[in-house]
Amino acid sequence: MAAKEPQMRTLVAQTQLNRPLGKAVYWTVLTVVVVVFTLVFIGPLYWLVTGGLKSTQEVVQSPPTFFPSKIHWGTYATAWHQLKMGRLLFNTVYYAFGALAFQLVFDVAAAYSLSKLRPVLGNVILGMMLATLMIPSAVLIVPQYLTVLDLPILHLNLISTPWAIWLPTVANAFNIFLLKRFFDSIPQDLLAAAAIDGASPLRTLRSIVLPMSRPILGVVSIFAVVNVWKDFLWPLLVQPNPANQTLNIGIRSLATGLPQNVIIAALAIASAPTIVFFLIFQRSIMSGLTSGGLKG
């Protein structure tokens, strides 16, 4: 006699969903929840985009208008030219993807060694890394600044250089933990077979582990880029030269005396790349965050 397939336990029983009233209530509640949460997340973005399309008087008036009474497309062009958004955007992309490159190299190497090479005191090292996540980032500002002001051993001043932004982002404990959890889920038999074929640990990492790790690498890439893109305080301290400033610092420095709608348009332009970047890699976020917890 064939065994019965186990039924999934849900908040609403299947028998209730088969009833007309239960089905109507279920879909009504689901639709309301989805619509409310969509408005909560999309609402601020809508006000950001439409705020740049309004006139200055319409932006500051109370009560605010839901739709622009007259669309001013030129506000975005004004923000682009007056705030020198092209240069600021290039600087931010340069810093963000430079930090991403260093994180992918060093964090992947650290996670791979902790997961598969099993160094002496590896668990202690991982525990110390995770303990740093308990320290507020504001507490680390002063020691980080003193470090880049006079780099130990080499005695180099990294202020106003890209290294002042890149180096503090290299050792990211959270990304190392995510990568290690994913590498733990890769069957050890694959690595053993590669070792029997004569592959070195580096060749195994390059030819087997990394091709299988595209989802988690996408997640780490998103975190690395967004962390640099949204950071304000650290670039403000280490990039005093206006020619080297990021979008956040440049808009703050050059926005003095500009109309409110121009500033809002500049903020919308600054937010657009990260939203597009997220939409491109959104599948990698879910698959990467869930696959690390599965074995097999």
PDB file of C-alpha atoms in Angstrom:
ATOM      1  CA  MET A   1       0.000   0.000   0.000  1.00  0.00           C
ATOM      2  CA  ALA A   2       1.480   3.304  -1.081  1.00  0.00           C
ATOM      3  CA  ALA A   3       2.335   5.701   1.691  1.00  0.00           C
ATOM      4  CA  LYS A   4       0.396   8.941   1.850  1.00  0.00           C
ATOM      5  CA  GLU A   5       2.287  12.047   0.900  1.00  0.00           C
ATOM      6  CA  PRO A   6       2.748  14.415   3.853  1.00  0.00           C
ATOM      7  CA  GLN A   7       0.533  17.475   3.671  1.00  0.00           C
ATOM      8  CA  MET A   8       1.989  20.926   4.127  1.00  0.00           C
ATOM      9  CA  ARG A   9       0.778  22.728   7.233  1.00  0.00           C
ATOM     10  CA  THR A  10      -0.356  26.282   6.573  1.00  0.00           C
ATOM     11  CA  LEU A  11      -2.162  29.007   8.493  1.00  0.00           C
ATOM     12  CA  VAL A  12      -5.355  28.297   6.558  1.00  0.00           C
ATOM     13  CA  ALA A  13      -6.538  24.705   6.155  1.00  0.00           C
ATOM     14  CA  GLN A  14      -7.133  23.420   2.640  1.00  0.00           C
ATOM     15  CA  THR A  15     -10.716  22.525   3.513  1.00  0.00           C
ATOM     16  CA  GLN A  16     -11.407  26.146   4.411  1.00  0.00           C
ATOM     17  CA  LEU A  17      -9.893  27.350   1.143  1.00  0.00           C
ATOM     18  CA  ASN A  18     -12.207  25.027  -0.784  1.00  0.00           C
ATOM     19  CA  ARG A  19     -15.244  26.804   0.658  1.00  0.00           C
ATOM     20  CA  PRO A  20     -16.469  29.891  -1.266  1.00  0.00           C
ATOM     21  CA  LEU A  21     -16.520  32.101   1.833  1.00  0.00           C
ATOM     22  CA  GLY A  22     -13.085  30.954   3.011  1.00  0.00           C
ATOM     23  CA  LYS A  23     -11.584  31.484  -0.431  1.00  0.00           C
ATOM     24  CA  ALA A  24     -13.099  34.972  -0.697  1.00  0.00           C
ATOM     25  CA  VAL A  25     -11.789  35.996   2.736  1.00  0.00           C
ATOM     26  CA  TYR A  26      -8.353  34.562   2.000  1.00  0.00           C
ATOM     27  CA  TRP A  27      -7.892  36.391  -1.307  1.00  0.00           C
ATOM     28  CA  THR A  28      -9.320  39.620   0.108  1.00  0.00           C
ATOM     29  CA  VAL A  29      -6.883  39.628   3.031  1.00  0.00           C
ATOM     30  CA  LEU A  30      -3.977  38.654   0.771  1.00  0.00           C
ATOM     31  CA  THR A  31      -4.788  41.418  -1.726  1.00  0.00           C
ATOM     32  CA  VAL A  32      -5.116  44.059   0.994  1.00  0.00           C
ATOM     33  CA  VAL A  33      -1.807  43.046   2.620  1.00  0.00           C
ATOM     34  CA  VAL A  34       0.043  43.036  -0.707  1.00  0.00           C
ATOM     35  CA  VAL A  35      -1.373  46.421  -1.723  1.00  0.00           C
ATOM     36  CA  VAL A  36      -0.604  48.029   1.660  1.00  0.00           C
ATOM     37  CA  PHE A  37       2.978  46.787   1.746  1.00  0.00           C
ATOM     38  CA  THR A  38       3.489  47.795  -1.894  1.00  0.00           C
ATOM     39  CA  LEU A  39       2.321  51.321  -1.119  1.00  0.00           C
ATOM     40  CA  VAL A  40       4.560  51.479   1.959  1.00  0.00           C
ATOM     41  CA  PHE A  41       7.647  50.623  -0.066  1.00  0.00           C
ATOM     42  CA  ILE A  42       6.782  52.339  -3.356  1.00  0.00           C
ATOM     43  CA  GLY A  43       5.273  55.469  -1.797  1.00  0.00           C
ATOM     44  CA  PRO A  44       8.559  57.169  -0.788  1.00  0.00           C
ATOM     45  CA  LEU A  45      10.045  56.420  -4.214  1.00  0.00           C
ATOM     46  CA  TYR A  46       6.989  57.943  -5.877  1.00  0.00           C
ATOM     47  CA  TRP A  47       7.279  61.147  -3.826  1.00  0.00           C
ATOM     48  CA  LEU A  48      11.001  61.286  -4.592  1.00  0.00           C
ATOM     49  CA  VAL A  49      10.519  61.024  -8.356  1.00  0.00           C
ATOM     50  CA  THR A  50       7.481  63.305  -8.596  1.00  0.00           C
ATOM     51  CA  GLY A  51       9.036  65.868  -6.249  1.00  0.00           C
ATOM     52  CA  GLY A  52      11.671  66.555  -8.889  1.00  0.00           C
ATOM     53  CA  LEU A  53       8.940  67.114 -11.488  1.00  0.00           C
ATOM     54  CA  LYS A  54       7.152  69.819  -9.481  1.00  0.00           C
ATOM     55  CA  SER A  55       7.868  73.506  -9.254  1.00  0.00           C
ATOM     56  CA  THR A  56       9.561  74.916  -6.179  1.00  0.00           C
ATOM     57  CA  GLN A  57       6.314  76.438  -4.891  1.00  0.00           C
ATOM     58  CA  GLU A  58       4.426  73.167  -5.357  1.00  0.00           C
ATOM     59  CA  VAL A  59       7.089  71.141  -3.546  1.00  0.00           C
ATOM     60  CA  VAL A  60       6.978  73.254  -0.376  1.00  0.00           C
ATOM     61  CA  GLN A  61       3.243  73.963  -0.292  1.00  0.00           C
ATOM     62  CA  SER A  62       0.978  72.423   2.349  1.00  0.00           C
ATOM     63  CA  PRO A  63      -0.979  70.249   1.925  1.00  0.00           C
ATOM     64  CA  PRO A  64       1.189  68.568  -0.727  1.00  0.00           C
ATOM     65  CA  THR A  65      -0.180  67.643  -4.131  1.00  0.00           C
ATOM     66  CA  PHE A  66      -0.315  63.985  -5.143  1.00  0.00           C
ATOM     67  CA  PHE A  67       0.286  64.699  -8.839  1.00  0.00           C
ATOM     68  CA  PRO A  68       2.371  67.571 -10.248  1.00  0.00           C
ATOM     69  CA  SER A  69       0.081  70.272 -11.563  1.00  0.00           C
ATOM     70  CA  LYS A  70       2.613  70.850 -14.336  1.00  0.00           C
ATOM     71  CA  ILE A  71       5.523  68.546 -15.109  1.00  0.00           C
ATOM     72  CA  HIS A  72       8.938  70.275 -15.155  1.00  0.00           C
ATOM     73  CA  TRP A  73      11.265  67.867 -16.939  1.00  0.00           C
ATOM     74  CA  GLY A  74      14.024  70.455 -16.953  1.00  0.00           C
ATOM     75  CA  THR A  75      14.499  70.105 -13.191  1.00  0.00           C
ATOM     76  CA  TYR A  76      16.420  66.856 -13.658  1.00  0.00           C
ATOM     77  CA  ALA A  77      18.648  68.418 -16.319  1.00  0.00           C
ATOM     78  CA  THR A  78      19.290  71.374 -14.005  1.00  0.00           C
ATOM     79  CA  ALA A  79      20.221  69.062 -11.148  1.00  0.00           C
ATOM     80  CA  TRP A  80      22.535  67.045 -13.403  1.00  0.00           C
ATOM     81  CA  HIS A  81      24.479  70.099 -14.572  1.00  0.00           C
ATOM     82  CA  GLN A  82      24.488  72.337 -11.490  1.00  0.00           C
ATOM     83  CA  LEU A  83      25.417  69.548  -9.072  1.00  0.00           C
ATOM     84  CA  LYS A  84      27.903  67.985 -11.494  1.00  0.00           C
ATOM     85  CA  MET A  85      26.178  64.639 -11.165  1.00  0.00           C
ATOM     86  CA  GLY A  86      28.250  63.022 -13.896  1.00  0.00           C
ATOM     87  CA  ARG A  87      31.501  63.423 -11.987  1.00  0.00           C
ATOM     88  CA  LEU A  88      29.938  62.447  -8.665  1.00  0.00           C
ATOM     89  CA  LEU A  89      28.338  59.383 -10.237  1.00  0.00           C
ATOM     90  CA  PHE A  90      31.650  58.298 -11.737  1.00  0.00           C
ATOM     91  CA  ASN A  91      33.417  58.682  -8.376  1.00  0.00           C
ATOM     92  CA  THR A  92      30.766  56.661  -6.581  1.00  0.00           C
ATOM     93  CA  VAL A  93      30.784  53.860  -9.158  1.00  0.00           C
ATOM     94  CA  TYR A  94      34.591  53.802  -9.016  1.00  0.00           C
ATOM     95  CA  TYR A  95      34.635  53.471  -5.233  1.00  0.00           C
ATOM     96  CA  ALA A  96      31.739  50.980  -5.103  1.00  0.00           C
ATOM     97  CA  PHE A  97      33.041  48.540  -7.695  1.00  0.00           C
ATOM     98  CA  GLY A  98      36.604  48.868  -6.428  1.00  0.00           C
ATOM     99  CA  ALA A  99      35.382  47.843  -2.990  1.00  0.00           C
ATOM    100  CA  LEU A 100      33.405  45.025  -4.615  1.00  0.00           C
ATOM    101  CA  ALA A 101      36.496  43.686  -6.391  1.00  0.00           C
ATOM    102  CA  PHE A 102      38.552  43.625  -3.181  1.00  0.00           C
ATOM    103  CA  GLN A 103      35.725  42.021  -1.197  1.00  0.00           C
ATOM    104  CA  LEU A 104      35.218  39.270  -3.759  1.00  0.00           C
ATOM    105  CA  VAL A 105      38.911  38.423  -3.708  1.00  0.00           C
ATOM    106  CA  PHE A 106      39.646  38.544   0.022  1.00  0.00           C
ATOM    107  CA  ASP A 107      36.267  37.572   1.499  1.00  0.00           C
ATOM    108  CA  VAL A 108      35.906  34.585  -0.829  1.00  0.00           C
ATOM    109  CA  ALA A 109      39.428  33.448   0.055  1.00  0.00           C
ATOM    110  CA  ALA A 110      38.757  33.821   3.782  1.00  0.00           C
ATOM    111  CA  ALA A 111      35.401  32.018   3.636  1.00  0.00           C
ATOM    112  CA  TYR A 112      36.820  29.206   1.496  1.00  0.00           C
ATOM    113  CA  SER A 113      39.721  28.633   3.860  1.00  0.00           C
ATOM    114  CA  LEU A 114      37.443  28.615   6.921  1.00  0.00           C
ATOM    115  CA  SER A 115      34.915  26.304   5.285  1.00  0.00           C
ATOM    116  CA  LYS A 116      36.995  23.808   3.305  1.00  0.00           C
ATOM    117  CA  LEU A 117      40.656  24.131   4.284  1.00  0.00           C
ATOM    118  CA  ARG A 118      39.866  24.085   8.026  1.00  0.00           C
ATOM    119  CA  PRO A 119      42.852  26.024   9.438  1.00  0.00           C
ATOM    120  CA  VAL A 120      43.966  25.702  13.038  1.00  0.00           C
ATOM    121  CA  LEU A 121      41.697  27.766  15.341  1.00  0.00           C
ATOM    122  CA  GLY A 122      39.423  28.482  12.381  1.00  0.00           C
ATOM    123  CA  ASN A 123      36.291  28.489  14.536  1.00  0.00           C
ATOM    124  CA  VAL A 124      37.931  30.902  16.967  1.00  0.00           C
ATOM    125  CA  ILE A 125      38.852  33.243  14.117  1.00  0.00           C
ATOM    126  CA  LEU A 126      35.304  33.072  12.734  1.00  0.00           C
ATOM    127  CA  GLY A 127      33.872  33.757  16.174  1.00  0.00           C
ATOM    128  CA  MET A 128      36.088  36.813  16.589  1.00  0.00           C
ATOM    129  CA  MET A 129      35.000  38.058  13.157  1.00  0.00           C
ATOM    130  CA  LEU A 130      31.334  37.673  14.040  1.00  0.00           C
ATOM    131  CA  ALA A 131      31.929  39.396  17.372  1.00  0.00           C
ATOM    132  CA  THR A 132      32.934  42.539  15.468  1.00  0.00           C
ATOM    133  CA  LEU A 133      29.361  42.736  14.137  1.00  0.00           C
ATOM    134  CA  MET A 134      28.247  43.566  17.680  1.00  0.00           C
ATOM    135  CA  ILE A 135      30.353  46.748  17.684  1.00  0.00           C
ATOM    136  CA  PRO A 136      28.486  49.871  16.479  1.00  0.00           C
ATOM    137  CA  SER A 137      30.040  51.269  13.322  1.00  0.00           C
ATOM    138  CA  ALA A 138      30.235  54.755  14.839  1.00  0.00           C
ATOM    139  CA  VAL A 139      32.655  53.459  17.485  1.00  0.00           C
ATOM    140  CA  LEU A 140      35.099  52.382  14.768  1.00  0.00           C
ATOM    141  CA  ILE A 141      35.218  55.745  13.006  1.00  0.00           C
ATOM    142  CA  VAL A 142      38.087  57.207  15.050  1.00  0.00           C
ATOM    143  CA  PRO A 143      40.417  54.153  14.943  1.00  0.00           C
ATOM    144  CA  GLN A 144      39.721  53.696  11.235  1.00  0.00           C
ATOM    145  CA  TYR A 145      40.492  57.332  10.546  1.00  0.00           C
ATOM    146  CA  LEU A 146      43.747  57.168  12.499  1.00  0.00           C
ATOM    147  CA  THR A 147      44.668  54.016  10.588  1.00  0.00           C
ATOM    148  CA  VAL A 148      44.197  55.533   7.123  1.00  0.00           C
ATOM    149  CA  LEU A 149      45.822  58.774   8.292  1.00  0.00           C
ATOM    150  CA  ASP A 150      49.024  56.879   9.106  1.00  0.00           C
ATOM    151  CA  LEU A 151      48.937  53.342   7.748  1.00  0.00           C
ATOM    152  CA  PRO A 152      50.821  51.053  10.146  1.00  0.00           C
ATOM    153  CA  ILE A 153      54.209  49.695   9.029  1.00  0.00           C
ATOM    154  CA  LEU A 154      54.095  51.527   5.690  1.00  0.00           C
ATOM    155  CA  HIS A 155      53.364  54.945   7.289  1.00  0.00           C
ATOM    156  CA  LEU A 156      51.303  56.165   4.338  1.00  0.00           C
ATOM    157  CA  ASN A 157      48.614  58.833   4.424  1.00  0.00           C
ATOM    158  CA  LEU A 158      45.614  57.475   2.513  1.00  0.00           C
ATOM    159  CA  ILE A 159      43.341  60.501   2.960  1.00  0.00           C
ATOM    160  CA  SER A 160      41.908  61.731  -0.377  1.00  0.00           C
ATOM    161  CA  THR A 161      42.780  58.422  -2.069  1.00  0.00           C
ATOM    162  CA  PRO A 162      40.444  55.572  -3.076  1.00  0.00           C
ATOM    163  CA  TRP A 163      42.281  53.267  -0.659  1.00  0.00           C
ATOM    164  CA  ALA A 164      40.762  55.131   2.276  1.00  0.00           C
ATOM    165  CA  ILE A 165      37.348  53.806   1.184  1.00  0.00           C
ATOM    166  CA  TRP A 166      38.430  50.442  -0.204  1.00  0.00           C
ATOM    167  CA  LEU A 167      40.567  49.104   2.643  1.00  0.00           C
ATOM    168  CA  PRO A 168      38.004  49.414   5.496  1.00  0.00           C
ATOM    169  CA  THR A 169      35.440  47.525   3.396  1.00  0.00           C
ATOM    170  CA  VAL A 170      37.672  44.556   2.538  1.00  0.00           C
ATOM    171  CA  ALA A 171      37.257  42.473   5.702  1.00  0.00           C
ATOM    172  CA  ASN A 172      33.467  42.285   5.947  1.00  0.00           C
ATOM    173  CA  ALA A 173      32.538  39.748   8.633  1.00  0.00           C
ATOM    174  CA  PHE A 174      28.920  39.451   7.523  1.00  0.00           C
ATOM    175  CA  ASN A 175      29.833  38.688   3.908  1.00  0.00           C
ATOM    176  CA  ILE A 176      32.466  36.184   5.022  1.00  0.00           C
ATOM    177  CA  PHE A 177      29.836  34.445   7.160  1.00  0.00           C
ATOM    178  CA  LEU A 178      27.360  34.296   4.255  1.00  0.00           C
ATOM    179  CA  LEU A 179      30.009  32.906   1.922  1.00  0.00           C
ATOM    180  CA  LYS A 180      31.168  30.334   4.469  1.00  0.00           C
ATOM    181  CA  ARG A 181      27.631  29.098   5.056  1.00  0.00           C
ATOM    182  CA  PHE A 182      27.186  28.628   1.329  1.00  0.00           C
ATOM    183  CA  PHE A 183      30.538  26.876   0.927  1.00  0.00           C
ATOM    184  CA  ASP A 184      29.578  24.545   3.795  1.00  0.00           C
ATOM    185  CA  SER A 185      26.590  23.364   1.733  1.00  0.00           C
ATOM    186  CA  ILE A 186      28.811  22.274  -1.181  1.00  0.00           C
ATOM    187  CA  PRO A 187      29.349  18.484  -0.914  1.00  0.00           C
ATOM    188  CA  GLN A 188      32.829  17.569   0.234  1.00  0.00           C
ATOM    189  CA  ASP A 189      32.828  14.683  -2.266  1.00  0.00           C
ATOM    190  CA  LEU A 190      33.193  17.135  -5.143  1.00  0.00           C
ATOM    191  CA  LEU A 191      36.321  18.630  -3.610  1.00  0.00           C
ATOM    192  CA  ALA A 192      37.702  15.187  -2.792  1.00  0.00           C
ATOM    193  CA  ALA A 193      37.183  14.098  -6.408  1.00  0.00           C
ATOM    194  CA  ALA A 194      38.980  17.213  -7.623  1.00  0.00           C
ATOM    195  CA  ALA A 195      41.871  16.508  -5.262  1.00  0.00           C
ATOM    196  CA  ILE A 196      42.139  12.947  -6.580  1.00  0.00           C
ATOM    197  CA  ASP A 197      42.364  14.366 -10.112  1.00  0.00           C
ATOM    198  CA  GLY A 198      45.297  16.476  -8.961  1.00  0.00           C
ATOM    199  CA  ALA A 199      43.568  19.837  -8.624  1.00  0.00           C
ATOM    200  CA  SER A 200      45.105  22.214  -6.119  1.00  0.00           C
ATOM    201  CA  PRO A 201      42.888  24.045  -3.580  1.00  0.00           C
ATOM    202  CA  LEU A 202      43.132  27.204  -5.708  1.00  0.00           C
ATOM    203  CA  ARG A 203      42.139  25.315  -8.861  1.00  0.00           C
ATOM    204  CA  THR A 204      39.257  23.692  -7.002  1.00  0.00           C
ATOM    205  CA  LEU A 205      38.059  27.089  -5.844  1.00  0.00           C
ATOM    206  CA  ARG A 206      38.272  28.553  -9.338  1.00  0.00           C
ATOM    207  CA  SER A 207      36.821  25.629 -11.306  1.00  0.00           C
ATOM    208  CA  ILE A 208      34.279  24.058  -8.935  1.00  0.00           C
ATOM    209  CA  VAL A 209      33.363  26.263  -5.987  1.00  0.00           C
ATOM    210  CA  LEU A 210      33.002  29.641  -7.704  1.00  0.00           C
ATOM    211  CA  PRO A 211      30.799  28.440 -10.607  1.00  0.00           C
ATOM    212  CA  MET A 212      28.451  26.881  -8.050  1.00  0.00           C
ATOM    213  CA  SER A 213      28.468  30.027  -5.898  1.00  0.00           C
ATOM    214  CA  ARG A 214      26.987  32.532  -8.333  1.00  0.00           C
ATOM    215  CA  PRO A 215      23.832  33.160  -6.231  1.00  0.00           C
ATOM    216  CA  ILE A 216      25.739  34.035  -3.060  1.00  0.00           C
ATOM    217  CA  LEU A 217      28.310  36.034  -5.013  1.00  0.00           C
ATOM    218  CA  GLY A 218      25.409  38.092  -6.373  1.00  0.00           C
ATOM    219  CA  VAL A 219      24.177  38.744  -2.839  1.00  0.00           C
ATOM    220  CA  VAL A 220      27.632  39.782  -1.631  1.00  0.00           C
ATOM    221  CA  SER A 221      28.017  42.030  -4.676  1.00  0.00           C
ATOM    222  CA  ILE A 222      24.759  43.818  -3.908  1.00  0.00           C
ATOM    223  CA  PHE A 223      25.701  44.330  -0.266  1.00  0.00           C
ATOM    224  CA  ALA A 224      29.181  45.591  -1.166  1.00  0.00           C
ATOM    225  CA  VAL A 225      27.954  48.099  -3.750  1.00  0.00           C
ATOM    226  CA  VAL A 226      25.034  49.392  -1.670  1.00  0.00           C
ATOM    227  CA  ASN A 227      27.164  49.806   1.472  1.00  0.00           C
ATOM    228  CA  VAL A 228      29.577  52.109  -0.340  1.00  0.00           C
ATOM    229  CA  TRP A 229      26.823  53.853  -2.299  1.00  0.00           C
ATOM    230  CA  LYS A 230      24.780  54.837   0.742  1.00  0.00           C
ATOM    231  CA  ASP A 231      27.660  55.657   3.092  1.00  0.00           C
ATOM    232  CA  PHE A 232      27.872  59.298   4.114  1.00  0.00           C
ATOM    233  CA  LEU A 233      30.001  59.834   7.210  1.00  0.00           C
ATOM    234  CA  TRP A 234      33.129  57.924   6.183  1.00  0.00           C
ATOM    235  CA  PRO A 235      33.516  59.479   2.687  1.00  0.00           C
ATOM    236  CA  LEU A 236      32.864  62.868   4.283  1.00  0.00           C
ATOM    237  CA  LEU A 237      35.908  62.354   6.534  1.00  0.00           C
ATOM    238  CA  VAL A 238      38.376  60.774   4.118  1.00  0.00           C
ATOM    239  CA  GLN A 239      37.502  62.568   0.855  1.00  0.00           C
ATOM    240  CA  PRO A 240      37.731  66.313   1.572  1.00  0.00           C
ATOM    241  CA  ASN A 241      38.736  67.094  -2.021  1.00  0.00           C
ATOM    242  CA  PRO A 242      35.572  68.095  -3.977  1.00  0.00           C
ATOM    243  CA  ALA A 243      36.920  66.362  -7.085  1.00  0.00           C
ATOM    244  CA  ASN A 244      36.946  63.002  -5.262  1.00  0.00           C
ATOM    245  CA  GLN A 245      33.624  63.173  -3.448  1.00  0.00           C
ATOM    246  CA  THR A 246      30.769  60.682  -3.782  1.00  0.00           C
ATOM    247  CA  LEU A 247      27.159  61.419  -4.702  1.00  0.00           C
ATOM    248  CA  ASN A 248      25.970  61.805  -1.111  1.00  0.00           C
ATOM    249  CA  ILE A 249      28.760  64.179  -0.134  1.00  0.00           C
ATOM    250  CA  GLY A 250      28.689  66.114  -3.413  1.00  0.00           C
ATOM    251  CA  ILE A 251      24.957  66.758  -3.270  1.00  0.00           C
ATOM    252  CA  ARG A 252      25.255  67.890   0.329  1.00  0.00           C
ATOM    253  CA  SER A 253      28.175  70.231  -0.502  1.00  0.00           C
ATOM    254  CA  LEU A 254      26.780  71.764  -3.697  1.00  0.00           C
ATOM    255  CA  ALA A 255      23.086  71.955  -2.775  1.00  0.00           C
ATOM    256  CA  THR A 256      23.409  75.169  -0.747  1.00  0.00           C
ATOM    257  CA  GLY A 257      21.113  77.815  -2.188  1.00  0.00           C
ATOM    258  CA  LEU A 258      19.499  75.537  -4.790  1.00  0.00           C
ATOM    259  CA  PRO A 259      15.700  75.170  -5.036  1.00  0.00           C
ATOM    260  CA  GLN A 260      14.120  72.278  -3.179  1.00  0.00           C
ATOM    261  CA  ASN A 261      12.853  70.550  -6.319  1.00  0.00           C
ATOM    262  CA  VAL A 262      16.349  70.532  -7.839  1.00  0.00           C
ATOM    263  CA  ILE A 263      17.772  68.859  -4.725  1.00  0.00           C
ATOM    264  CA  ILE A 264      14.993  66.239  -4.797  1.00  0.00           C
ATOM    265  CA  ALA A 265      15.700  65.574  -8.473  1.00  0.00           C
ATOM    266  CA  ALA A 266      19.378  65.091  -7.669  1.00  0.00           C
ATOM    267  CA  LEU A 267      18.489  62.612  -4.915  1.00  0.00           C
ATOM    268  CA  ALA A 268      16.276  60.695  -7.356  1.00  0.00           C
ATOM    269  CA  ILE A 269      19.151  60.470  -9.838  1.00  0.00           C
ATOM    270  CA  ALA A 270      21.481  59.264  -7.078  1.00  0.00           C
ATOM    271  CA  SER A 271      19.006  56.543  -6.055  1.00  0.00           C
ATOM    272  CA  ALA A 272      18.286  55.216  -9.533  1.00  0.00           C
ATOM    273  CA  PRO A 273      21.487  53.144 -10.098  1.00  0.00           C
ATOM    274  CA  THR A 274      21.115  51.119  -6.903  1.00  0.00           C
ATOM    275  CA  ILE A 275      17.449  50.389  -7.668  1.00  0.00           C
ATOM    276  CA  VAL A 276      18.354  49.193 -11.167  1.00  0.00           C
ATOM    277  CA  PHE A 277      21.234  47.150  -9.765  1.00  0.00           C
ATOM    278  CA  PHE A 278      18.858  45.505  -7.285  1.00  0.00           C
ATOM    279  CA  LEU A 279      16.222  44.717  -9.917  1.00  0.00           C
ATOM    280  CA  ILE A 280      18.829  43.020 -12.090  1.00  0.00           C
ATOM    281  CA  PHE A 281      20.126  40.787  -9.284  1.00  0.00           C
ATOM    282  CA  GLN A 282      16.943  40.352  -7.217  1.00  0.00           C
ATOM    283  CA  ARG A 283      16.763  36.622  -7.964  1.00  0.00           C
ATOM    284  CA  SER A 284      20.281  36.177  -6.653  1.00  0.00           C
ATOM    285  CA  ILE A 285      19.254  37.710  -3.322  1.00  0.00           C
ATOM    286  CA  MET A 286      16.595  35.118  -2.519  1.00  0.00           C
ATOM    287  CA  SER A 287      18.432  32.109  -3.933  1.00  0.00           C
ATOM    288  CA  GLY A 288      21.713  33.120  -2.313  1.00  0.00           C
ATOM    289  CA  LEU A 289      20.273  33.777   1.137  1.00  0.00           C
ATOM    290  CA  THR A 290      18.284  30.516   1.230  1.00  0.00           C
ATOM    291  CA  SER A 291      20.625  28.053  -0.469  1.00  0.00           C
ATOM    292  CA  GLY A 292      23.328  28.390   2.175  1.00  0.00           C
ATOM    293  CA  GLY A 293      21.051  26.805   4.751  1.00  0.00           C
ATOM    294  CA  LEU A 294      20.346  23.680   2.677  1.00  0.00           C
ATOM    295  CA  LYS A 295      22.426  20.545   2.738  1.00  0.00           C
ATOM    296  CA  GLY A 296      22.686  17.960   0.013  1.00  0.00           C
TER     297      GLY A 296
END
